[in-house]
Coordinates of C-alpha atoms in Angstrom, one line a residue:
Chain A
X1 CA 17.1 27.5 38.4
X2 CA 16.7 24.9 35.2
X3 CA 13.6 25.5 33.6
X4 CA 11.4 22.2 34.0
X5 CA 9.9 20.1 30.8
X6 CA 7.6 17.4 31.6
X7 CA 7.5 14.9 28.3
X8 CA 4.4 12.1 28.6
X9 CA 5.1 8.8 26.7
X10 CA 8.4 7.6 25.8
X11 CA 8.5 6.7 22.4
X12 CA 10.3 7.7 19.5
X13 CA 9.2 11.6 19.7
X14 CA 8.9 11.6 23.6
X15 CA 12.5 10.5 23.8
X16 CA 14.0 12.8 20.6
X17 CA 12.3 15.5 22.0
X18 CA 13.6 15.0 25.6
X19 CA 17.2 14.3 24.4
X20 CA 17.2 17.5 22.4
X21 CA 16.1 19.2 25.2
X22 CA 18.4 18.4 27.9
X23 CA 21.2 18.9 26.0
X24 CA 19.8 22.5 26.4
X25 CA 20.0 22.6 29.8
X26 CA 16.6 21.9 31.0
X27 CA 15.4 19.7 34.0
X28 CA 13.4 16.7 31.8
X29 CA 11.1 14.4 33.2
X30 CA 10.0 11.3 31.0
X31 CA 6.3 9.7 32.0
X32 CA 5.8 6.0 30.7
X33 CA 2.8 4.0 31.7
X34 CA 4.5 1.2 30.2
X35 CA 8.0 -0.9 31.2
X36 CA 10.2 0.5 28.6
X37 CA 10.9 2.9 26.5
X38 CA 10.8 2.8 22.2
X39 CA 6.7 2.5 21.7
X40 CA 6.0 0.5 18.6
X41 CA 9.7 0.4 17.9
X42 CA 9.8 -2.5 20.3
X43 CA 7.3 -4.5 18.3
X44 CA 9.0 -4.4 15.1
X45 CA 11.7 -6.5 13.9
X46 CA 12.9 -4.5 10.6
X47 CA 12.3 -1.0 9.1
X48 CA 10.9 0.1 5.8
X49 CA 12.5 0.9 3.1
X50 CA 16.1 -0.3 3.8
X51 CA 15.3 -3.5 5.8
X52 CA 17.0 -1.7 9.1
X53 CA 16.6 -3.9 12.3
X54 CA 14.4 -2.1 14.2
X55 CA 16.9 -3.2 17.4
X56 CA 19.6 -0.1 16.2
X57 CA 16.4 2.2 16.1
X58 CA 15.6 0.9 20.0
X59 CA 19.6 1.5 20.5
X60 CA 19.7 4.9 19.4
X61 CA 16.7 5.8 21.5
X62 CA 18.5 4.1 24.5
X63 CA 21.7 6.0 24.1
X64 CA 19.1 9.3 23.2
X65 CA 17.7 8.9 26.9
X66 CA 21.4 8.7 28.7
X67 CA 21.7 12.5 30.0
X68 CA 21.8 13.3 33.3
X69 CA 19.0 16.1 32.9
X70 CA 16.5 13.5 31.8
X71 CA 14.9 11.2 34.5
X72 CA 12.6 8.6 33.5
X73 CA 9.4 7.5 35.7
X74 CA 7.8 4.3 34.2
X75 CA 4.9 2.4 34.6
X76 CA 3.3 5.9 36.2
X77 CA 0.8 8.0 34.4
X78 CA -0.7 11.8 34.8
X79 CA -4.1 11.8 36.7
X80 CA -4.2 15.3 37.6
X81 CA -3.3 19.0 36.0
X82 CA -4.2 22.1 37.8
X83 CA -2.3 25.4 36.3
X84 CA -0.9 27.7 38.4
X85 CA 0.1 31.0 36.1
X86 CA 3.0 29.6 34.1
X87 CA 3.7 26.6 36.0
X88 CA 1.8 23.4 35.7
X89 CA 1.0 21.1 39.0
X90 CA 0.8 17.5 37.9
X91 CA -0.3 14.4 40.0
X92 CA 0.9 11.1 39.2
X93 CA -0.3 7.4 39.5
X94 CA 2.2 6.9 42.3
X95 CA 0.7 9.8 44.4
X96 CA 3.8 11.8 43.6
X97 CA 3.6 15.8 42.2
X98 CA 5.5 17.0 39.5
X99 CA 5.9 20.9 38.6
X100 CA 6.3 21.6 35.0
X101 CA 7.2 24.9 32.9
X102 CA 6.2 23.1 29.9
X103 CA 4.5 20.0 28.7
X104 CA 4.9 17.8 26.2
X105 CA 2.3 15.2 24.4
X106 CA 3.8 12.3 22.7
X107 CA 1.5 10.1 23.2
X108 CA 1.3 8.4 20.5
X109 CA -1.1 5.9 18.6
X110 CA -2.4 2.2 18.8
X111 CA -2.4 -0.2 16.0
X112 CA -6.1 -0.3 15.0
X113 CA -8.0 -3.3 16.2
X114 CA -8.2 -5.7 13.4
X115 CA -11.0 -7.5 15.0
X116 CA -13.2 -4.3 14.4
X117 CA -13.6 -5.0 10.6
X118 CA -15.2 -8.4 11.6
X119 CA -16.0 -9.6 8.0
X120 CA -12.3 -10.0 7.1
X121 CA -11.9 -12.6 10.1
X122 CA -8.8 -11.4 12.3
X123 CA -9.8 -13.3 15.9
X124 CA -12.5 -15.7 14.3
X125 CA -10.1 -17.8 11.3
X126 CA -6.3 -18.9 12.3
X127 CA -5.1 -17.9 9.4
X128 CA -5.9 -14.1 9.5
X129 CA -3.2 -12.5 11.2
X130 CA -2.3 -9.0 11.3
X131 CA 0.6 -7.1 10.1
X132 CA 1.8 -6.6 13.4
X133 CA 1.5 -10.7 14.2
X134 CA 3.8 -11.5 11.1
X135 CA 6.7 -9.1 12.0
X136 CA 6.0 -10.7 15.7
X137 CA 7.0 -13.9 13.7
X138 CA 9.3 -12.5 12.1
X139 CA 11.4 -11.4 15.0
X140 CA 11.1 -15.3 16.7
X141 CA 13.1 -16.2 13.8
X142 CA 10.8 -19.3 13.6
X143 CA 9.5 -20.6 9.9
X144 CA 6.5 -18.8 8.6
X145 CA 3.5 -21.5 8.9
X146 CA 0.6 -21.5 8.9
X147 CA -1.6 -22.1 11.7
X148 CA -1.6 -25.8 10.4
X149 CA 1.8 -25.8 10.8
X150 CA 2.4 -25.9 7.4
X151 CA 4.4 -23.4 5.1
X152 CA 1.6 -21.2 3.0
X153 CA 1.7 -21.7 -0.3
X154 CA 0.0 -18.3 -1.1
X155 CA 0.0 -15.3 1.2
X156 CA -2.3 -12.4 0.9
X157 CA -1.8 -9.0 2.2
X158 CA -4.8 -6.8 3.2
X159 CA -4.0 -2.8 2.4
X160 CA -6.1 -0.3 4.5
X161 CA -7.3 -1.9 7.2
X162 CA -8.8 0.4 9.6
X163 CA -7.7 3.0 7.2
X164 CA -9.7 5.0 4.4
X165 CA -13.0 3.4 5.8
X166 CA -15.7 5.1 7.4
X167 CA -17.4 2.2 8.3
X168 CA -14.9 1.9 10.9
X169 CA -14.9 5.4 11.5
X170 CA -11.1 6.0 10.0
X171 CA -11.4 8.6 6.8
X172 CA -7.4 9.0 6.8
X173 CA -4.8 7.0 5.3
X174 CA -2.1 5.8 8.0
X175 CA 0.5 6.7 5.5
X176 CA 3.1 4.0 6.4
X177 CA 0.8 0.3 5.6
X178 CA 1.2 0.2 2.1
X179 CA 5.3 0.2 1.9
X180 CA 5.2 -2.0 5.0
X181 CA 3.1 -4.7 2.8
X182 CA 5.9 -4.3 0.0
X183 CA 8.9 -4.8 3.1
X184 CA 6.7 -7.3 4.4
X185 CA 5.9 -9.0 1.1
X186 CA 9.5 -9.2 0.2
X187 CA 10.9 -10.4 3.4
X188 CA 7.7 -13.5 3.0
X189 CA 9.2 -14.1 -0.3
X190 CA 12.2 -14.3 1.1
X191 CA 11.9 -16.9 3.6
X192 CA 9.6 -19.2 1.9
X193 CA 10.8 -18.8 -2.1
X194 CA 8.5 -21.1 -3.3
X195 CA 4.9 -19.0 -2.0
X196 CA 3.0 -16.7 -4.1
X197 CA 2.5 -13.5 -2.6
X198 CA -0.5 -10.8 -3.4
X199 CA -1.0 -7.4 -1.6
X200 CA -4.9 -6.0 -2.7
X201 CA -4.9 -2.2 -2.2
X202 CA -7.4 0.4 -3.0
X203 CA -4.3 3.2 -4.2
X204 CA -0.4 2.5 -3.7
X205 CA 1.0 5.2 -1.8
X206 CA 4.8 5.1 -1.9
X207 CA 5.2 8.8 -1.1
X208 CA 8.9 8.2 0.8
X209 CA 12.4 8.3 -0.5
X210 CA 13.2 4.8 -1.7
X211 CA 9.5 3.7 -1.1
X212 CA 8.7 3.6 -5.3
X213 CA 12.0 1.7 -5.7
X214 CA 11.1 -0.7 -3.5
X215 CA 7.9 -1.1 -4.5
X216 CA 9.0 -2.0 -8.0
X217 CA 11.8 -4.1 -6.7
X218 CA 9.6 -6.4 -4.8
X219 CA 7.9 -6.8 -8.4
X220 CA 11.4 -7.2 -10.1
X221 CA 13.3 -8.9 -7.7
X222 CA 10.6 -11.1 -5.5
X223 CA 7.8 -11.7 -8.2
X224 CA 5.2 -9.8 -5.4
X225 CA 2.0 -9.9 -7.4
X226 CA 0.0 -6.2 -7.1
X227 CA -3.9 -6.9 -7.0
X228 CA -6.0 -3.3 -7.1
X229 CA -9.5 -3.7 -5.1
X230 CA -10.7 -3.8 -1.8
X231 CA -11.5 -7.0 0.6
X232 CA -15.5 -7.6 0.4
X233 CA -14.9 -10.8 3.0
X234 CA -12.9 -13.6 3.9
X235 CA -14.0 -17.1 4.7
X236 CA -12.5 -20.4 6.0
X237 CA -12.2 -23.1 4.0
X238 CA -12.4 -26.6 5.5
X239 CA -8.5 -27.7 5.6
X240 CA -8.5 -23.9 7.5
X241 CA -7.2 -21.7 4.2
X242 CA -8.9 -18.8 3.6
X243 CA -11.4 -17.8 0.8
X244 CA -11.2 -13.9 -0.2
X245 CA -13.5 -12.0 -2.5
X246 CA -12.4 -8.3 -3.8
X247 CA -13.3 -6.9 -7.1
X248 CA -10.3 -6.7 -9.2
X249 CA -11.2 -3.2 -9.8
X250 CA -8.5 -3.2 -13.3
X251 CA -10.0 -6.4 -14.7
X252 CA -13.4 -4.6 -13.8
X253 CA -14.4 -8.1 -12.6
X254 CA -14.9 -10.1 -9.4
X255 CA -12.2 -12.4 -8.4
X256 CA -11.8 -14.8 -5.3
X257 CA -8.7 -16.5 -4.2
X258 CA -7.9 -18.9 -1.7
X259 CA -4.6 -18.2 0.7
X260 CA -2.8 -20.0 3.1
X261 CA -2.2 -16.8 5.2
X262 CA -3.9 -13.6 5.6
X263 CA -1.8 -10.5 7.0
X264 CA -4.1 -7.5 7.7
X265 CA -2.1 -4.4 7.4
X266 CA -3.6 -2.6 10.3
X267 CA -2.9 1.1 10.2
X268 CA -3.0 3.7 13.0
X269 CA -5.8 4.9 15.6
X270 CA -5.2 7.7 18.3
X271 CA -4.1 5.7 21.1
X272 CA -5.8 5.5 24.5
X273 CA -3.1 7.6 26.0
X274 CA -3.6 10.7 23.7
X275 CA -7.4 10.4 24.1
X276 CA -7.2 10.4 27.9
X277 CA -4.3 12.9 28.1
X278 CA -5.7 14.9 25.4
X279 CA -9.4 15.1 27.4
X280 CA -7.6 15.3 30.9
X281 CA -5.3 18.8 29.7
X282 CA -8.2 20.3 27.5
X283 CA -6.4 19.8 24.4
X284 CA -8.2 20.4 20.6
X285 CA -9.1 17.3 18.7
X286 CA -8.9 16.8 14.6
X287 CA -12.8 15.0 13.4
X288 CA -10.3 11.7 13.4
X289 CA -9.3 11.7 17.1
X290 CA -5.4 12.7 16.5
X291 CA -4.6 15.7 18.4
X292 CA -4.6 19.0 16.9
X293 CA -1.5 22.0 16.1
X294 CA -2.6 25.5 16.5
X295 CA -1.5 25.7 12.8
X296 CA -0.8 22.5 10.6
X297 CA 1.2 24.6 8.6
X298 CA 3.6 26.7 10.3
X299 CA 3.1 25.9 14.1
X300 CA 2.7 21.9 14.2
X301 CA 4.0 21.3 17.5
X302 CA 1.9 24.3 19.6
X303 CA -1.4 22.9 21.0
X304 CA -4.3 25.0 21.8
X305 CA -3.2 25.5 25.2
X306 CA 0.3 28.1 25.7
X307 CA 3.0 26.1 27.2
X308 CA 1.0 22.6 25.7
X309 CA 3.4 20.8 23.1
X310 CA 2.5 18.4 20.7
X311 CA 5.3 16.0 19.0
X312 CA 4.4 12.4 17.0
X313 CA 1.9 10.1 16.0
X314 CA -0.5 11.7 18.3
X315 CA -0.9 14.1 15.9
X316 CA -1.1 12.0 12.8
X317 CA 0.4 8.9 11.6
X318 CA 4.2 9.3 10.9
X319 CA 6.9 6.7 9.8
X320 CA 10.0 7.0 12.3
X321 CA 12.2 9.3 10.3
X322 CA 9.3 11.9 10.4
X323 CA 8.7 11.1 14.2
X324 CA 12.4 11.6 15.4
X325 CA 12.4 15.3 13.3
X326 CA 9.4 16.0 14.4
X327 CA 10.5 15.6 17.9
X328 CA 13.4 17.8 18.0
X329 CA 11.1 20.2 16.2
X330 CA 8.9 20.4 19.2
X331 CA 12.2 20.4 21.9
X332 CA 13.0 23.5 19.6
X333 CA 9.5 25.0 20.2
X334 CA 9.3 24.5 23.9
X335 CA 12.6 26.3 24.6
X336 CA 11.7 29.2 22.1
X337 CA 8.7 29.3 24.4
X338 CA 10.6 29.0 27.9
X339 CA 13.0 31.6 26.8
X340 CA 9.9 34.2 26.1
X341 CA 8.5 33.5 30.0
X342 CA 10.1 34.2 33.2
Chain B
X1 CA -40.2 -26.8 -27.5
X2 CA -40.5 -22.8 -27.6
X3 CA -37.2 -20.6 -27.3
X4 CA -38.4 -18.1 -24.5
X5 CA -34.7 -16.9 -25.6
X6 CA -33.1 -17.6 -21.6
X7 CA -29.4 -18.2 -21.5
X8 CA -27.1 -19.5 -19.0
X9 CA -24.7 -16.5 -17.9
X10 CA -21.3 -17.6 -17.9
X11 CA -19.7 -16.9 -14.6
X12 CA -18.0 -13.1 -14.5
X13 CA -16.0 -14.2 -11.3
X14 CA -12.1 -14.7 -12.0
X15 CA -11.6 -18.1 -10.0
X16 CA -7.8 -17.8 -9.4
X17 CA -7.1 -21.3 -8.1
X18 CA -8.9 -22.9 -11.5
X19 CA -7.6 -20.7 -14.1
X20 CA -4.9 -21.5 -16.1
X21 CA -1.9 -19.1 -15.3
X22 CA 0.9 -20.9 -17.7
X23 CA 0.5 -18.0 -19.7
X24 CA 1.5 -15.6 -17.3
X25 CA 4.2 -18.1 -16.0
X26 CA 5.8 -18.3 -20.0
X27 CA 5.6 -14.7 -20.2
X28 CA 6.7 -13.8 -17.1
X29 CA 10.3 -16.3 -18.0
X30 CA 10.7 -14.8 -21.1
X31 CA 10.0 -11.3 -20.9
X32 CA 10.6 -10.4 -17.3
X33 CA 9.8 -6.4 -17.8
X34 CA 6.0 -7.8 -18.0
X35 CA 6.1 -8.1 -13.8
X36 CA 6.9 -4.5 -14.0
X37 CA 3.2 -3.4 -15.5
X38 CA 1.6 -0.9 -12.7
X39 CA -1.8 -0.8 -14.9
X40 CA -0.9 3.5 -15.1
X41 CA -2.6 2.8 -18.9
X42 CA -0.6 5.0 -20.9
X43 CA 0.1 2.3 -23.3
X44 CA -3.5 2.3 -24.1
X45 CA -4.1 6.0 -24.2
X46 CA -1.1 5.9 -27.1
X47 CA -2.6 2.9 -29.0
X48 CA -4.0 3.8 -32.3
X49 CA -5.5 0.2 -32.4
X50 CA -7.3 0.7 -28.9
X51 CA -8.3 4.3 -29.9
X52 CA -9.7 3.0 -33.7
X53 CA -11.0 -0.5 -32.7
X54 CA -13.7 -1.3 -30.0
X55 CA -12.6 -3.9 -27.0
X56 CA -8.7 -3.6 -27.4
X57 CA -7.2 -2.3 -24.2
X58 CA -3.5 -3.6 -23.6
X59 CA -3.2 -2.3 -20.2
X60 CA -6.3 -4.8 -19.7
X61 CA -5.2 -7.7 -21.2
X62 CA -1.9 -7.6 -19.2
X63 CA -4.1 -7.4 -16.3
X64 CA -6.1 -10.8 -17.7
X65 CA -3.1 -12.5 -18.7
X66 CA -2.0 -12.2 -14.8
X67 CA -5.1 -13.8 -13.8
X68 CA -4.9 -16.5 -16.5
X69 CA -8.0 -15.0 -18.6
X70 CA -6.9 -16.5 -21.6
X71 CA -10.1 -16.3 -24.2
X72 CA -10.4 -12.8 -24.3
X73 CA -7.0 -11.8 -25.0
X74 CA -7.5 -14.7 -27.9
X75 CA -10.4 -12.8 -29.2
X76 CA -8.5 -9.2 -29.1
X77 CA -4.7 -9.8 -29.5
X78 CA -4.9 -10.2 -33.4
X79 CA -6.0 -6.7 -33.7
X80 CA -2.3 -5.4 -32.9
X81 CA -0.3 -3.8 -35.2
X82 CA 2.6 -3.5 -33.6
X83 CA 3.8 -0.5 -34.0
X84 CA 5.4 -0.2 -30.5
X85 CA 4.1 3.3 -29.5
X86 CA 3.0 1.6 -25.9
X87 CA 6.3 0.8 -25.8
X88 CA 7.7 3.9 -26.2
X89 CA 5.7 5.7 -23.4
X90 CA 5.5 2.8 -20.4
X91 CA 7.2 4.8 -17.3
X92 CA 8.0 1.1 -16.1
X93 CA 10.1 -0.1 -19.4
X94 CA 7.7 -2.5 -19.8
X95 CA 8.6 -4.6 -23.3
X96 CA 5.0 -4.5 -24.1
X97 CA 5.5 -5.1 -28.0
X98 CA 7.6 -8.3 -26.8
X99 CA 5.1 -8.9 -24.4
X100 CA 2.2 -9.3 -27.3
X101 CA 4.3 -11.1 -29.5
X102 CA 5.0 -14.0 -26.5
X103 CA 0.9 -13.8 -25.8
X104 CA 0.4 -14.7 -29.3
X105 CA 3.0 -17.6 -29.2
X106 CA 1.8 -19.2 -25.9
X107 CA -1.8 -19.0 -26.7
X108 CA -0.9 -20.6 -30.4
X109 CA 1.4 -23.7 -28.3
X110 CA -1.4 -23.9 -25.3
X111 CA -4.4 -24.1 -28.2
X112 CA -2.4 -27.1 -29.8
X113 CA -1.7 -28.3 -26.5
X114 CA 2.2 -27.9 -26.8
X115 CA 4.3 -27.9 -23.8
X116 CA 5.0 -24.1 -22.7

């Protein structure tokens, strides 16, 4: 009899790993509390650093899930996980029971909630909107405006928010914010060629193939303008543009700036998924929340718990490339595993 | 009246929508390589005027020209030699030498109130 896999949340890991592992043969089940498959992926319009519409991403992981091993159950969650031996008994939302050999977390993560770092306005000033908002906008194909309905003259970008800042409890860098700024900050100048653009970040980490290049061609090519220090506070002005303050930390003096728009690049959080399924199968937490390998170094994809697989952003933030390998990494790891039991 | 020897401070804040970025604008036209600057500051760890003279920093005044903080690079820029050593090292290719030499110019025309 096929060896059964149970893989919760079908994003880009969930779905890589699940491909990968019926092509070896075994029974895969996919649980999705939400509609559709593709996680973030869905929200995104193009991909860092090449400019990639994120719909051939979304395409690829539809064609991934097309096996006849695999069987999706959306909008159903796990409530329920009681271990018998080797075999796992899980109850579902729907009232249904699923056996499982082996397990798979790919939870995931959740953009942070800008409205969390109150001072820099996201919810409170119309013209504070988050990274997430302007590639929302970007996929409607409508002009960028303001929320005057006006084209910005100046557009800011916010690096780090919710990210390296333990007063929202976040110590870690999300890893993928500041190269989205530069795509994002590019594709700005591109639609509206007469705006100014700054991005204000604390360290630029271009740590990706291609990331430095196009960090220097949005300088080159696009005239982005590269302040280095950290949003104090931003305030509305009376015609509704926003007033920032930072410390241009190279000048070694205070500056302020009004802009017509404010993009808060919101980085990643453990999302409510991982924390539930994380509490609910007795998994190990990192200090930040992310789930945590038995060995961040050798075993990343074994979880505390034998037969207990992690693969994704649950784990830490990842851009997509690092997501997909890191999926069939842990398909790799589960059926090293099923082959050792009986 | 007695001097109690109070000053006004002037203001340390850079207000970017007041100050005067033609500068940076002339610059940037002329000697594109200048948008390139990623303030790494190796140009002013190799400047013998920086390392024998007190105040010169080039990696700063690139940083103040960008923000259209013209006085201070008035006060400094005359203290180059230009020998072209930051040139030499900038990871960026950075025309730093031609930048200076364009700083120079524009303030000169902006001080007699030409047209830059």
């Amino acid at each position: 009899m096929k060896k059964k896999v149970v893989v919760i949340g079908a994003g880009v890991a969930g779905i890589e790993a699940a491909a990968h592992l019926a092509l070896m043969g075994y029974d895969v089940t996919i649980l999705e509390k939400g509609e559709r498959i593709g996680g973030h992926v869905l929200q995104w319009d193009r991909l860092f650093p090449t400019q990639r519409p994120a719909s051939e991403i979304q395409d690829y992981l539809n064609q991934q899930i097309r096996n006849p091993n695999i069987r999706l159950i959306a909008q159903t969650c796990l409530i329920k996980n009681e271990r018998n031996n080797e075999q796992f008994n899980l109850e579902l939302s729907d009232g249904n029971v699923l056996t499982a050999d082996a397990i798979l977390v790919s939870t995931g993560f959740d953009l942070f909630d800008a409205r969390i770092k109150e001072e820099y306005g996201y919810g409170i000033y119309d013209n504070v909107i988050t990274s997430c908002d302007l590639e929302a906008l970007f996929s409607s194909e409508k002009p960028i405006t303001n929320a005057q309905g006006e084209p910005p003259s100046r557009v800011g970008f916010i690096h780090c928010v919710g990210s390296r800042d333990e007063k929202v409890g976040n110590t870690y860098c999300s890893q993928v914010c500041c190269v989205t700024a530069v795509k994002q900050a590019i594709e700005v100048r591109e639609k509206l060629p007469r705006s100014e653009v700054f991005c204000f970040y604390m360290d630029m980490r271009m740590f990706g193939l291609r990331f430095e290049e196009l960090y220097k061609e949005s300088q080159e090519k696009w005239g982005v303008n590269f302040i280095r220090g950290r949003l104090s506070e931003a305030s509305e002005n009376l015609d509704g543009s926003i007033l920032i303050k930072v410390e241009d930390t190279l000048a070694g003096r205070p500056l302020k700036m009004r802009v017509g728009l404010l993009v808060l690049m919101v980085g990643f959080v453990p999302s409510k998924g991982t924390l539930t399924i994380g509490k609910l199968l007795g998994l190990d937490f990192t200090p930040d929340g992310f789930l945590k390998p038995a060995d961040e170094y050798i075993d990343g994809n074994s979880s505390n718990i034998p037969g207990i697989y992690l693969s994704g952003t649950c784990k830490a933030p990842k851009t997509i490339p690092d997501t997909l390998t890191d999926g069939r990494a842990a398909a790799l790891a589960i059926s090293e595993y099923l082959a050792s039991t009986s | 009246m007695p001097d109690w020897g109070y000053q006004i401070h002037k203001d340390r804040q850079i207000d970017f929508d007041r100050n005067d970025r033609r500068l940076a604008q002339y610059i940037r036209k002329y000697e594109p390589t200048f948008k390139l600057c990623i303030s790494c500051g190796a140009c002013t760890a190799t400047c013998s005027t920086g390392n024998l003279t007190e105040f010169y920093n080039i990696r700063r005044l690139n940083i103040l020209l960008m923000r259209g903080e013209i006085d201070e690079i008035w006060s400094q820029i005359s203290k180059c030699m230009f020998c072209g050593k930051c040139e030499l090292v900038c990871p960026r290719g950075v025309s730093t030498r031609k930048v200076i030499l364009l700083m120079k110019e524009g303030i000169q025309k902006i001080k007699e109130n030409e047209q830059i």
